[in-house]
Structures are given as C-alpha cells and as structure tokens.
Short mmCIF file of C-alpha atoms in Angstrom, two decimals:
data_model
loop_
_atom_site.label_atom_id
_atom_site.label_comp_id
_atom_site.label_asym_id
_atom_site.label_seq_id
_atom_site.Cartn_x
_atom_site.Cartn_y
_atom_site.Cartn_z
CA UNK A 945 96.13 -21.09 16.45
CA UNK A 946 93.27 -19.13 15.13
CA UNK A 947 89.88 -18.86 16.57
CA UNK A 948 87.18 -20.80 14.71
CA UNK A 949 83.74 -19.62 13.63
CA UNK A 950 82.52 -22.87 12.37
CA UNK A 951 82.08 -26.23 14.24
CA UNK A 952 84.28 -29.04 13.37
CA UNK A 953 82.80 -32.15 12.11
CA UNK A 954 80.90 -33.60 14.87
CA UNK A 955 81.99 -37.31 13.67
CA UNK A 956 85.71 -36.67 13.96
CA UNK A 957 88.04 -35.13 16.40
CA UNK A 958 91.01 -35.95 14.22
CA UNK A 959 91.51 -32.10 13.32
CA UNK A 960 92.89 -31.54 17.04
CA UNK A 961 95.77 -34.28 16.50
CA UNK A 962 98.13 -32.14 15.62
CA UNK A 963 97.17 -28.47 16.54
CA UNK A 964 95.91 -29.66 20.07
CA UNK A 965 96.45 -32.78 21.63
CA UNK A 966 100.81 -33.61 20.32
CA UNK A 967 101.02 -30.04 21.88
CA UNK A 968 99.27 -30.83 25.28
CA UNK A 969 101.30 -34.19 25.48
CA UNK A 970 104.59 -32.29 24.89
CA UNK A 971 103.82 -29.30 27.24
CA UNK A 972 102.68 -32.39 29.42
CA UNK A 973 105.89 -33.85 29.48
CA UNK A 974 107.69 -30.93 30.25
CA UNK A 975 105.93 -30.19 32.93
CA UNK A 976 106.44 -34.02 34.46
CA UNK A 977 110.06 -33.75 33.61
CA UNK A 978 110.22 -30.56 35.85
CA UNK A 979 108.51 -31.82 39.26
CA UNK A 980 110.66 -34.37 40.54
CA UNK A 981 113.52 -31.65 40.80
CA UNK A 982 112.01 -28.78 41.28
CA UNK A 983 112.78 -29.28 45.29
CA UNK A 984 115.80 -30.94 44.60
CA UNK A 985 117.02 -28.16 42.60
CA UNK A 986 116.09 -25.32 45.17
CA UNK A 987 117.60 -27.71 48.37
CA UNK A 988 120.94 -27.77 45.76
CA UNK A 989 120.63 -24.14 46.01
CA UNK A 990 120.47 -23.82 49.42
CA UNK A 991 116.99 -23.54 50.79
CA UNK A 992 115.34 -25.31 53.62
CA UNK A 993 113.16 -28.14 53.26
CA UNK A 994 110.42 -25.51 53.88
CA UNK A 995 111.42 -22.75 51.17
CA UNK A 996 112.13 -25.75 48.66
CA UNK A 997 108.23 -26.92 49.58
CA UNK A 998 107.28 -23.00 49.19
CA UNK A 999 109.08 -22.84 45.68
CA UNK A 1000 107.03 -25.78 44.68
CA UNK A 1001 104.07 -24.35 45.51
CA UNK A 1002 104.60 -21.02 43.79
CA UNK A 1003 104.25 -22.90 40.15
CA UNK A 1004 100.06 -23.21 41.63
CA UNK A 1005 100.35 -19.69 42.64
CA UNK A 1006 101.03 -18.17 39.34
CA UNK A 1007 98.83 -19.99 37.57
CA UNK A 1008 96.17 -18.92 40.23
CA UNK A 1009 97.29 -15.33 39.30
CA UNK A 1010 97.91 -15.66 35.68
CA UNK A 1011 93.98 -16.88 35.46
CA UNK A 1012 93.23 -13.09 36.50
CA UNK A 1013 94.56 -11.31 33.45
CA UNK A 1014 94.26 -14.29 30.84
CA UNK A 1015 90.55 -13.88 29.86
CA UNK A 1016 91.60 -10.32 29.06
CA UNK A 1017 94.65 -11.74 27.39
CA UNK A 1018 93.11 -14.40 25.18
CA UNK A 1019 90.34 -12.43 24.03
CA UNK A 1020 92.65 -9.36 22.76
CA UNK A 1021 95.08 -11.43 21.07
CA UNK A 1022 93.28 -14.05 20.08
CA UNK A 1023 93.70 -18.03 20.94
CA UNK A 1024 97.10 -18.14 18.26
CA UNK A 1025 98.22 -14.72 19.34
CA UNK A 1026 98.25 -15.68 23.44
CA UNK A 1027 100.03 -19.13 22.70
CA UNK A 1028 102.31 -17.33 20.58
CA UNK A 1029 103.22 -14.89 24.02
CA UNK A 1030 102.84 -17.98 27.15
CA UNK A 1031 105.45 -20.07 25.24
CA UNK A 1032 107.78 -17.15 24.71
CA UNK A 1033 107.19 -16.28 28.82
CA UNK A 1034 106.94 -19.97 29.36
CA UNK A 1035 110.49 -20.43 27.91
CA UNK A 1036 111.72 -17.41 29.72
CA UNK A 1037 110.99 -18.88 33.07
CA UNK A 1038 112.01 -22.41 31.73
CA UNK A 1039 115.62 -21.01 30.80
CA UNK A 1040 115.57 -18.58 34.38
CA UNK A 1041 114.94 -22.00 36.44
CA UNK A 1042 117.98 -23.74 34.64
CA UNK A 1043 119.96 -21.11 34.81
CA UNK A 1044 119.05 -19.57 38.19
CA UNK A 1045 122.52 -19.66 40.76
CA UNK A 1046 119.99 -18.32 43.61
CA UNK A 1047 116.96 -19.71 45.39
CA UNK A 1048 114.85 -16.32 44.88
CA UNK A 1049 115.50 -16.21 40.77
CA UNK A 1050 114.37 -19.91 40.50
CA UNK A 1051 111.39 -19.31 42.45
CA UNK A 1052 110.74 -16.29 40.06
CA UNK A 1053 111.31 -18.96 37.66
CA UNK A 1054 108.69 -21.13 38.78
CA UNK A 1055 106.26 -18.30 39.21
CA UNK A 1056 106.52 -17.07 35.73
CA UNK A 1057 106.32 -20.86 34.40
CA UNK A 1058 103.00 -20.89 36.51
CA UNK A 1059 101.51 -17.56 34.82
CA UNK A 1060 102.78 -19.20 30.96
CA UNK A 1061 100.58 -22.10 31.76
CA UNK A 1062 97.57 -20.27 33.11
CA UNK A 1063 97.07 -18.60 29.61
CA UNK A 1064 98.04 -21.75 27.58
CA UNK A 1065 95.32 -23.61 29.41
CA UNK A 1066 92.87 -20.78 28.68
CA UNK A 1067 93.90 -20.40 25.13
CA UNK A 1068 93.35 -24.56 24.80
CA UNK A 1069 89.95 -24.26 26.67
CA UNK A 1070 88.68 -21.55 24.66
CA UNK A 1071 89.34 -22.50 21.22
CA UNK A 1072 87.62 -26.05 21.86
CA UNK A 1073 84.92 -24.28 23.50
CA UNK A 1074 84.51 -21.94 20.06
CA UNK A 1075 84.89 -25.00 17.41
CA UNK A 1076 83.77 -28.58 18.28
CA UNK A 1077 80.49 -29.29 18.05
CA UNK A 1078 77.94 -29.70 21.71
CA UNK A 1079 78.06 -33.46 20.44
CA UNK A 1080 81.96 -33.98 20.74
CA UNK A 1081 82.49 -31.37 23.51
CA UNK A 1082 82.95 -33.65 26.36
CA UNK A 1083 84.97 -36.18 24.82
CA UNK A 1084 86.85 -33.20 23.35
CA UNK A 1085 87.56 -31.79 26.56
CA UNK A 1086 88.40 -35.16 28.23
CA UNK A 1087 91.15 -36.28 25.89
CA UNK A 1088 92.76 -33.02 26.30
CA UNK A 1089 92.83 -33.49 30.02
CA UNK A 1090 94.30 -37.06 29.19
CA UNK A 1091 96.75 -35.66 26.98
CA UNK A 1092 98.10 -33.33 29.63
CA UNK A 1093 98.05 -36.36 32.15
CA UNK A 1094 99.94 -38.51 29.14
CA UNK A 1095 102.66 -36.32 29.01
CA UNK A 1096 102.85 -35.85 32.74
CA UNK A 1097 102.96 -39.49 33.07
CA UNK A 1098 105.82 -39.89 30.94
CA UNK A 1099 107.84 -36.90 31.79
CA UNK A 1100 109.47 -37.92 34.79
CA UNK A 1101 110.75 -41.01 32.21
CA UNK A 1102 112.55 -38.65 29.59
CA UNK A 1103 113.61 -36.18 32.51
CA UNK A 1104 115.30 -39.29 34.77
CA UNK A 1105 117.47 -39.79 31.23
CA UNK A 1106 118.80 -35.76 31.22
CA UNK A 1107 119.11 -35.76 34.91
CA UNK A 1108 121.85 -38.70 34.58
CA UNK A 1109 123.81 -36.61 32.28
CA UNK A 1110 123.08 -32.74 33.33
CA UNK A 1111 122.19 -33.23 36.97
CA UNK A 1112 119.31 -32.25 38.50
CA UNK A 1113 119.15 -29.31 35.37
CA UNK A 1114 118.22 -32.30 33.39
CA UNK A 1115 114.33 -31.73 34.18
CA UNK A 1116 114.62 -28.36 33.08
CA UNK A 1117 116.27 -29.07 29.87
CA UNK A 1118 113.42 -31.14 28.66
CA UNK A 1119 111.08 -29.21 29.59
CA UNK A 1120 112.18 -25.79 27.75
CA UNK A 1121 112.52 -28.41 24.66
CA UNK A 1122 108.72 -29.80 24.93
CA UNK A 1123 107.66 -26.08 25.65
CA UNK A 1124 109.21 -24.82 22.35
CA UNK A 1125 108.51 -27.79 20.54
CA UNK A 1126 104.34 -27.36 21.59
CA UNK A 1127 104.59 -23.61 20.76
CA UNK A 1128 105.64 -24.25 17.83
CA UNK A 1129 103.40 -26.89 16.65
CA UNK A 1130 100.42 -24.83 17.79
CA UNK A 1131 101.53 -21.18 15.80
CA UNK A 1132 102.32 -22.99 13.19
CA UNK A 1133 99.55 -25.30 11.84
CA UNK A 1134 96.21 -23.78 10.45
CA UNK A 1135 93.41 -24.73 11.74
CA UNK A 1136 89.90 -25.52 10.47
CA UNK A 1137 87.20 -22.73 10.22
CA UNK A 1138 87.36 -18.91 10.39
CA UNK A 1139 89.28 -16.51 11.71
CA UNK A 1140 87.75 -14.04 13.98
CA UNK A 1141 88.44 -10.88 15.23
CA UNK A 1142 89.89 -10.08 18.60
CA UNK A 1143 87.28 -8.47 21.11
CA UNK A 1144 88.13 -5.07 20.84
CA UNK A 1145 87.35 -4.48 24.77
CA UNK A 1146 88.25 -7.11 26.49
CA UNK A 1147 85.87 -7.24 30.01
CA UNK A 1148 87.49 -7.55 33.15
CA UNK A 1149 87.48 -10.36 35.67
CA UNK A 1150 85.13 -7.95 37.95
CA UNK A 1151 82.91 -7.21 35.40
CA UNK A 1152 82.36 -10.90 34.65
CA UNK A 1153 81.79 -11.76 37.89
CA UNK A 1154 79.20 -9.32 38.62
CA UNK A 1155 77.80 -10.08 35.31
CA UNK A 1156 77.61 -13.86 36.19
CA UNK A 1157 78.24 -13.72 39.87
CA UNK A 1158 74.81 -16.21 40.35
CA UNK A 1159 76.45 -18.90 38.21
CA UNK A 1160 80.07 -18.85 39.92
CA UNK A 1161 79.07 -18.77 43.63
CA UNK A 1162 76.77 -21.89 42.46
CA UNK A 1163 78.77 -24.08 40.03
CA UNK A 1164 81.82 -22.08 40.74
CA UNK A 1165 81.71 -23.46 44.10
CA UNK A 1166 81.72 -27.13 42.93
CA UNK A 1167 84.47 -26.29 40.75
CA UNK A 1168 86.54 -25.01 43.65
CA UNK A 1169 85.47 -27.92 45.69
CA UNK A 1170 86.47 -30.09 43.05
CA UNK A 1171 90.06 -28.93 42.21
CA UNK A 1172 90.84 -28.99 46.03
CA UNK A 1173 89.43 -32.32 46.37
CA UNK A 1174 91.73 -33.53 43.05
CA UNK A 1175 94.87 -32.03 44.30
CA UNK A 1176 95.07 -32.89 48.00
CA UNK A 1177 95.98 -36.73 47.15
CA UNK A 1178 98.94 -35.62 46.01
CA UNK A 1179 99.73 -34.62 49.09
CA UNK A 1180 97.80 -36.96 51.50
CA UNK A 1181 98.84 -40.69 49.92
CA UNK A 1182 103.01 -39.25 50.21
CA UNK A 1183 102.39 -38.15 53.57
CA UNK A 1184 100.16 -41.13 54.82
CA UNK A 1185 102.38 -43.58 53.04
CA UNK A 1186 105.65 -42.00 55.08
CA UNK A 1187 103.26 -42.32 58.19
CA UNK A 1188 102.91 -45.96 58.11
CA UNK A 1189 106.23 -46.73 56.96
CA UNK A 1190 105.90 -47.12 53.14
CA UNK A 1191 109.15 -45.97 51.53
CA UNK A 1192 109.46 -43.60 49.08
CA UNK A 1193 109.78 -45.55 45.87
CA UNK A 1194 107.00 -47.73 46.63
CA UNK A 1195 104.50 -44.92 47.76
CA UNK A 1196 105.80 -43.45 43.85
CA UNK A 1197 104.90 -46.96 42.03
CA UNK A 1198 101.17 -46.15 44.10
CA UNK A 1199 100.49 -42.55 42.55
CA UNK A 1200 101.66 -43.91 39.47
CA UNK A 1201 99.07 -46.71 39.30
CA UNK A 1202 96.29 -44.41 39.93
CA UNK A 1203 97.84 -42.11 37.54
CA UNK A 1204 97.62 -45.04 34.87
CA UNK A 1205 93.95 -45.26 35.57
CA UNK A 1206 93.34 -41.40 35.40
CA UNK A 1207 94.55 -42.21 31.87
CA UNK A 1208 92.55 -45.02 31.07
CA UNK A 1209 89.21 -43.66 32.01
CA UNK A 1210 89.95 -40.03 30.35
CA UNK A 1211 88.01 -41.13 26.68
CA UNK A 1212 85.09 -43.08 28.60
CA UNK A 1213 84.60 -40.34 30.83
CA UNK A 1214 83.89 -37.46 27.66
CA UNK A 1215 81.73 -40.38 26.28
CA UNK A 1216 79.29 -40.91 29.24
CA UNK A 1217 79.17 -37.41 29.18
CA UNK A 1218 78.29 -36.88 25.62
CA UNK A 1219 75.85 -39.61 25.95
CA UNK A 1220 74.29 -38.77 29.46
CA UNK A 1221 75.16 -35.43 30.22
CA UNK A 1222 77.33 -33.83 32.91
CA UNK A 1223 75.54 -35.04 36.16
CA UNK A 1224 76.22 -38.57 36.30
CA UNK A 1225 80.19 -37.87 35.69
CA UNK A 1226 80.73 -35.18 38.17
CA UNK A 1227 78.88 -36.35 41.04
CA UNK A 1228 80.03 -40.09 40.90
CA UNK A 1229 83.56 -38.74 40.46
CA UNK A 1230 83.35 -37.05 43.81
CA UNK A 1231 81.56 -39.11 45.42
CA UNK A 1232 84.24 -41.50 44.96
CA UNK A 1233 86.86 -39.61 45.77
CA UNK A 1234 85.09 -38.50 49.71
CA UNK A 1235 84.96 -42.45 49.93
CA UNK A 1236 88.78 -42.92 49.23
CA UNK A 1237 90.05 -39.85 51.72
CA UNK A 1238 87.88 -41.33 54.30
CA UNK A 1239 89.60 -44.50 53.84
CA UNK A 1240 92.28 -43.24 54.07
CA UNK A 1241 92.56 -43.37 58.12
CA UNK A 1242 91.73 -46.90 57.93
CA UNK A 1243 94.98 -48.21 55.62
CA UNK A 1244 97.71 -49.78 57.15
CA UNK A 1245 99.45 -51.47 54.80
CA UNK A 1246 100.83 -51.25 51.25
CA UNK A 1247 98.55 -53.32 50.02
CA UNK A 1248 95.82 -51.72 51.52
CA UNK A 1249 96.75 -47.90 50.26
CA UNK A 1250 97.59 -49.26 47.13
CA UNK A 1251 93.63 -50.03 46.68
CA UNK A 1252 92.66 -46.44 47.86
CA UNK A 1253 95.27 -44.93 45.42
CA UNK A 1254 93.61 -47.01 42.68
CA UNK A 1255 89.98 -45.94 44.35
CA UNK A 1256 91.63 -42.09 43.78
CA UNK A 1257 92.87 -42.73 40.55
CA UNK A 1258 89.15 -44.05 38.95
CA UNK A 1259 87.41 -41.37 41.08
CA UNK A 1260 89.80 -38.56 39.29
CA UNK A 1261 89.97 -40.62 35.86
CA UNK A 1262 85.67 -40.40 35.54
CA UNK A 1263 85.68 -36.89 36.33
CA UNK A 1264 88.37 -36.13 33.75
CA UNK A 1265 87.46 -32.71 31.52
CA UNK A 1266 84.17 -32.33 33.31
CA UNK A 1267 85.03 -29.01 35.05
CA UNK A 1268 86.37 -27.81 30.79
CA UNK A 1269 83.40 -29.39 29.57
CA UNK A 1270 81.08 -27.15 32.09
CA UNK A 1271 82.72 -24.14 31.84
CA UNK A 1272 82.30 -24.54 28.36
CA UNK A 1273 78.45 -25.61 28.46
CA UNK A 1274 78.18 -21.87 30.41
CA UNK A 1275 80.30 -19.52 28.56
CA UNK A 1276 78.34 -16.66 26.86
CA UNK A 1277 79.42 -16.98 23.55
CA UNK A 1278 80.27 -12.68 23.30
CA UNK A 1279 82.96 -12.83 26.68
CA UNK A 1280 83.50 -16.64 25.87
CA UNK A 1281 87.33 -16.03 27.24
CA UNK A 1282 87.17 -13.44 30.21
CA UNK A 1283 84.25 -15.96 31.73
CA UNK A 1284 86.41 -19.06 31.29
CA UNK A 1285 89.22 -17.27 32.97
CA UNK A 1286 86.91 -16.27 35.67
CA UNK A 1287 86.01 -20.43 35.59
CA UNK A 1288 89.32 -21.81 35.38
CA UNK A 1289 90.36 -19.49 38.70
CA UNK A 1290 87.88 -21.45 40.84
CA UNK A 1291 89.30 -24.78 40.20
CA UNK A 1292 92.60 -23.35 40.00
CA UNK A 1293 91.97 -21.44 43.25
CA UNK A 1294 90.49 -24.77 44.88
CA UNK A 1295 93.72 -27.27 43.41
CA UNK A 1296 96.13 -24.54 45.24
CA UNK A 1297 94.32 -24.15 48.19
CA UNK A 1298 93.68 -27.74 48.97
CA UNK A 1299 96.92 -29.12 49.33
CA UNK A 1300 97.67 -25.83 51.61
CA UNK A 1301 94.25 -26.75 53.80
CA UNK A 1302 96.03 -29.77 54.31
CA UNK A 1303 99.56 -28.57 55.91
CA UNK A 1304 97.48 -26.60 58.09
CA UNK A 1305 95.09 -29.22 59.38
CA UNK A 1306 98.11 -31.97 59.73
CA UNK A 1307 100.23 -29.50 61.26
CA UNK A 1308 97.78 -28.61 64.53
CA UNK A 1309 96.06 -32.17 64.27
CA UNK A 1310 96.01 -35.97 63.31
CA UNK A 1311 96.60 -36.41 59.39
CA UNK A 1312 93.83 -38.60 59.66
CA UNK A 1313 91.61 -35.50 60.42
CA UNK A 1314 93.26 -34.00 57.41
CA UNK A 1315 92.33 -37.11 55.39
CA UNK A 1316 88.38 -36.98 56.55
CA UNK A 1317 88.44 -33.39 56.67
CA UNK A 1318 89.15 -33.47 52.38
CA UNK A 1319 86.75 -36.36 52.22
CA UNK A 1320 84.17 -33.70 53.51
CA UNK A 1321 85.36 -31.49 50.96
CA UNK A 1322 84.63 -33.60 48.15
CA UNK A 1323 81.23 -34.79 49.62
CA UNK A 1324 80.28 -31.17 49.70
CA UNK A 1325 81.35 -30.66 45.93
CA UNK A 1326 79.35 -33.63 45.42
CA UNK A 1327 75.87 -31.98 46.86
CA UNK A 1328 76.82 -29.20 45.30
CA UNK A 1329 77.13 -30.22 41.76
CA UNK A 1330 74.03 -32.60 42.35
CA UNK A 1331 71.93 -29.46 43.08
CA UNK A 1332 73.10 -27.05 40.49
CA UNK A 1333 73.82 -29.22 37.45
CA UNK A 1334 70.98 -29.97 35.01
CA UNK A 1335 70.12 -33.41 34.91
CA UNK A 1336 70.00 -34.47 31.41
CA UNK A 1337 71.43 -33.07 28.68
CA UNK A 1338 70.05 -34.83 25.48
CA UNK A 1339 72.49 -36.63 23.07
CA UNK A 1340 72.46 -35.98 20.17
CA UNK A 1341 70.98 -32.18 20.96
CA UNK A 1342 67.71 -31.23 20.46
CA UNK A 1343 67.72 -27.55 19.72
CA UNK A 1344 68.05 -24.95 22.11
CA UNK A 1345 65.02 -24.02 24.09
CA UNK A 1346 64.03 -19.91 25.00
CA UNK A 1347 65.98 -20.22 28.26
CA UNK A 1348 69.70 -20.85 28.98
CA UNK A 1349 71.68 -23.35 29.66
CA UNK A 1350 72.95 -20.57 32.86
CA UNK A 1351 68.94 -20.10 33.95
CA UNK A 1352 68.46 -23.61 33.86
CA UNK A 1353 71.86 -24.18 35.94
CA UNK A 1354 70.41 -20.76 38.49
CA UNK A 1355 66.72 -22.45 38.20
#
C-alpha cells in the first residue's frame, strides 16, 4: 500500500474493496479465531486462572506500546512499507503462540501480536486519512471499523472448525492464515493516486504532544474516555451475567447480539456523520452507553440483560469510526502519522485501562459499583466531547475558513 496524494472519488468508496476493507475482514477474523483460546491455551500450558487472564490482557498491552513507536514507523516507511513489516512480526508472534510449549513464550506471543496490530491499525488509519475525500471520510472510517468487527464476528465460527481437528491450536492456525492472507492482499494491489515520499525525520511521540498537547488533553481525553467506556462491557455483561446465574453459553448468544447490532449500525453511523458532522454521533453514542452500565445493577434476568446488551451494542454500533474519523479531522497534514499514533494511544490507552479499572473496583467493592462507576465514565466522555467538538460540520464542505479545524476544536 502506497500513500496517496490525490483524493479518491468522493462518489465511490469501491477503490478500498480490495486494498482495505477484504484485508480488515481477514485480519478481523483472525483475530476472533484467536480469543476464545487464548486462555484456554495458556491454562493447557499450565498457568493459573490469573496468569491465563494476564496473558489475555498483554495482546491490549502491546498494542498500547506498539502505538508509541508506530507514528515514527509509518511515516519512515511509508503506509505499504509498515504493513509489509506488522504482518511479517504479526506472523512471527502468530507462529510463536502456536508453537509456544511454555506459558512465558506464548505470552511473548501475544505481546508481539499486540505491537503487529498497533502499526497495522495506524498504517489503515493513515492512508484513509491521506486519500478519501472530507465528504466520504466518516463513512470511510466507519465501514472499516465494521469490517474489523465483521471478521471478529465470524472468527470464532471458522476457528470452532480448526479447534475440532487441531485442538485448542486451531485458533491460532487461522489466524496466521487470515494474517498472511491480509498482508498479502494489501502489498500487493496498487492503489489509486500518488506515491509519496517517506518523511525523512520522522517526529517523536514527545514532540507531537508538546506540539499539540492543547488538542490531546481536550479531545484526547474523550477519546480515552471513550475506548474505556467501549471495552469494559466486555468485561462487565460476562461477569454480571455469572453473578445472576446466566450460564456461559447464553451470556455468549448476549454479546453476540449486540455484536450483530455494532455491525448493523457501522454504515449509518459514517453517514450521519458525513451528513451532520461529528457531534451528534459521539455524544449520543456515549450517552447511551452511561445509560446501559447504569442499568446494569438493575437486571436480573436473562431477558432483562439481554435488552442492556442490545442497549450496548446500538450505543457502540452509532459511535462506530468516530474516534478514526476525528483523529483524522485533526491531523496536520505534514506529521499526519506521528499525531495519529499519538491519537490512537488515547483510545488505546483508555480500551486497556478500562477493563483493568474494573477488576480493581469489583475486587474491593460491589460489581454494581463497578457497573455505575463505568457509566460515570462514559457520561464524562460524553460532556467532554459535547464541549470540545465543533458543532456542525457542513456537508457537502464549504471551503476551509483562515482558522483550523484544531483552533476551532481549542476555541
């Protein structure tokens, strides 16, 4: 993949078939195919409930700390160049987890996995940042969140099929097949527009956050607040489900539901956007979302969690690529890369500390505090966003006035 100096069509996003979206549903997949036995896998190996949760955990991690180096990363090699290098680390740690015979060398596994997709993510976000047109941006950026929530969807599908006939390596297998299979589709087709040249000085992380530290303390914090607020459900509907006696399978056939509607709502979601700007996408989203983890508390039956997981799932779904489609609205166009990295690490930062904000809360109190205490979370990522996001952003675009899209955002 080769970065683009020209726009692509605004009418059209069929261009990104093939060179974007197949390889996000693949890479998708592989990743879905992976989660179900990641903790099986480690408990196979010998590790305590608690190391196996750890070893799940450190997948988040790396891609927390892979979002450090990758702006510098992308923007030397280029977007082609950097996918070319995450799928050949990707596979590395791929083939390590299905080949690890110790606990320690599959969590070094999952750590390097977690680093691969920290610069594939970037690479994605970038190039879509650099080519489609302000008109298509959002519903760019939302079907490529879809995409990756398609192929997450139907991973655990393809990787229950291996598992029957490798074991609990099964997961693994597919997903070092959909890893090289996305690489590969990405290097290898051309892509519309330009080529141009690597930055020859790639700025650091610190330098783009004192360059832009106004902006990421602002909108950065609603982007944290946001990716904490997205990933606790995983953990809260499991663990509240167990708490009321809701087995296992059913409290799966729940997430999956409000998975299904994540899906549904990705291509609306980039349209209202488009259409109405930013605003009335993020806010409603978690808005919706502090309603559903205050709810929470107040479920006591399948049927009853089964309408908060759907709640969840359209709260999540509406909000799909709105944090991509910001962080691309804000990039300078000369560190485009380094500043996304810098974005990406507060929602990244958020999604990995959330779900740890909850052990700690449901471990010295009620999970129902926990519950609340996210729903606060998301109502404060609400405010936030309401305050710092402009409030219309024209559609189609009238040209750009004097100042910024970042002063109007500091205004």
């Amino acid at each position: 993949m080769s970065s683009c100096t020209t726009p692509l069509p605004l009418d059209s996003l069929r261009p990104l078939v093939f060179p974007v979206y197949v390889p996000t549903v693949a890479r998708g997949i592989g990743m879905g195919a992976a989660a179900p036995v990641m903790t099986l896998r480690a408990v196979e190996l010998g590790a305590s409930a608690a190391v196996a949760g750890l070893a799940v955990a450190l997948v988040g991690l790396g891609q927390v700390l892979g979002d450090i180096p990758a702006g510098q990363l992308v923007a030397r090699l280029g977007e082609r160049g950097s996918t070319i290098a995450c799928t050949v680390v990707g596979l590395a740690g791929v083939l390590l987890c299905l080949l690890a015979p110790t606990v320690p060398l599959l969590c070094a596994g999952l750590l390097v996995v977690g680093l691969s997709n920290a610069v594939w993510g970037l690479a994605q976000m970038t190039f879509m940042a650099e080519s489609i047109a302000f008109g298509r941006r959002a519903r760019a950026m939302s079907l490529f969140g879809g995409a990756m929530r398609l192929g997450f969807f139907a991973g655990p599908f393809l990787g229950a099929l291996a598992i029957l006939g490798l074991g609990t390596r099964g997961g693994f297998a597919v997903q070092l097949v959909t890893f090289a299979l996305a690489g590969a589709l990405m290097a290898a087709l051309p892509l519309p527009g330009g080529t141009a040249p690597p930055v020859p000085a790639p700025i650091s992380l610190i330098g783009v956050t004192r360059l832009h530290h106004r902006i990421l303390c602002t909108l950065g914090a609603g982007s944290l607040l946001m990716g904490a607020a997205r990933a606790s459900r995983e953990v809260i509907l499991p663990l509240w489900a167990h708490q009321i006696g809701i087995g296992a399978a059913t409290a799966s056939l729940l997430f999956g539901i409000g998975a299904a509607l994540e899906l549904v709502f990705a291509y609306p979601a980039g349209h209202l956007m488009d259409r109405f700007g930013r605003l009335p996408v993020a806010v409603p989203s978690l808005a919706v979302l502090a309603v559903a983890y205050c709810a929470v508390p107040l479920t006591q039956t399948t049927a009853a969690l089964g309408v908060v997981a759907v709640v969840m799932g359209i709260g999540n779904g509406i909000g799909n690529g709105v944090i991509m489609t910001i962080g691309a609205d804000v990039a300078p166009a000369a560190i485009r890369a380094e500043f996304l990295a810098a974005w990406r690490l507060t929602h990244d930062g958020g999604a990995f500390a959330g779900p740890l904000l909850i052990g700690a809360l449901a471990s010295a109190a009620p999970l129902a505090l926990a519950a609340v205490s996210i729903g606060g979370v998301a109502a404060l990522g609400a405010a936030v966003m309401r305050h710092y996001l402009p409030r219309y952003v024209p559609w189609p675009p009238r040209p750009a006035p004097a100042e910024t899209f970042e002063e109007r955002v500091i205004r």
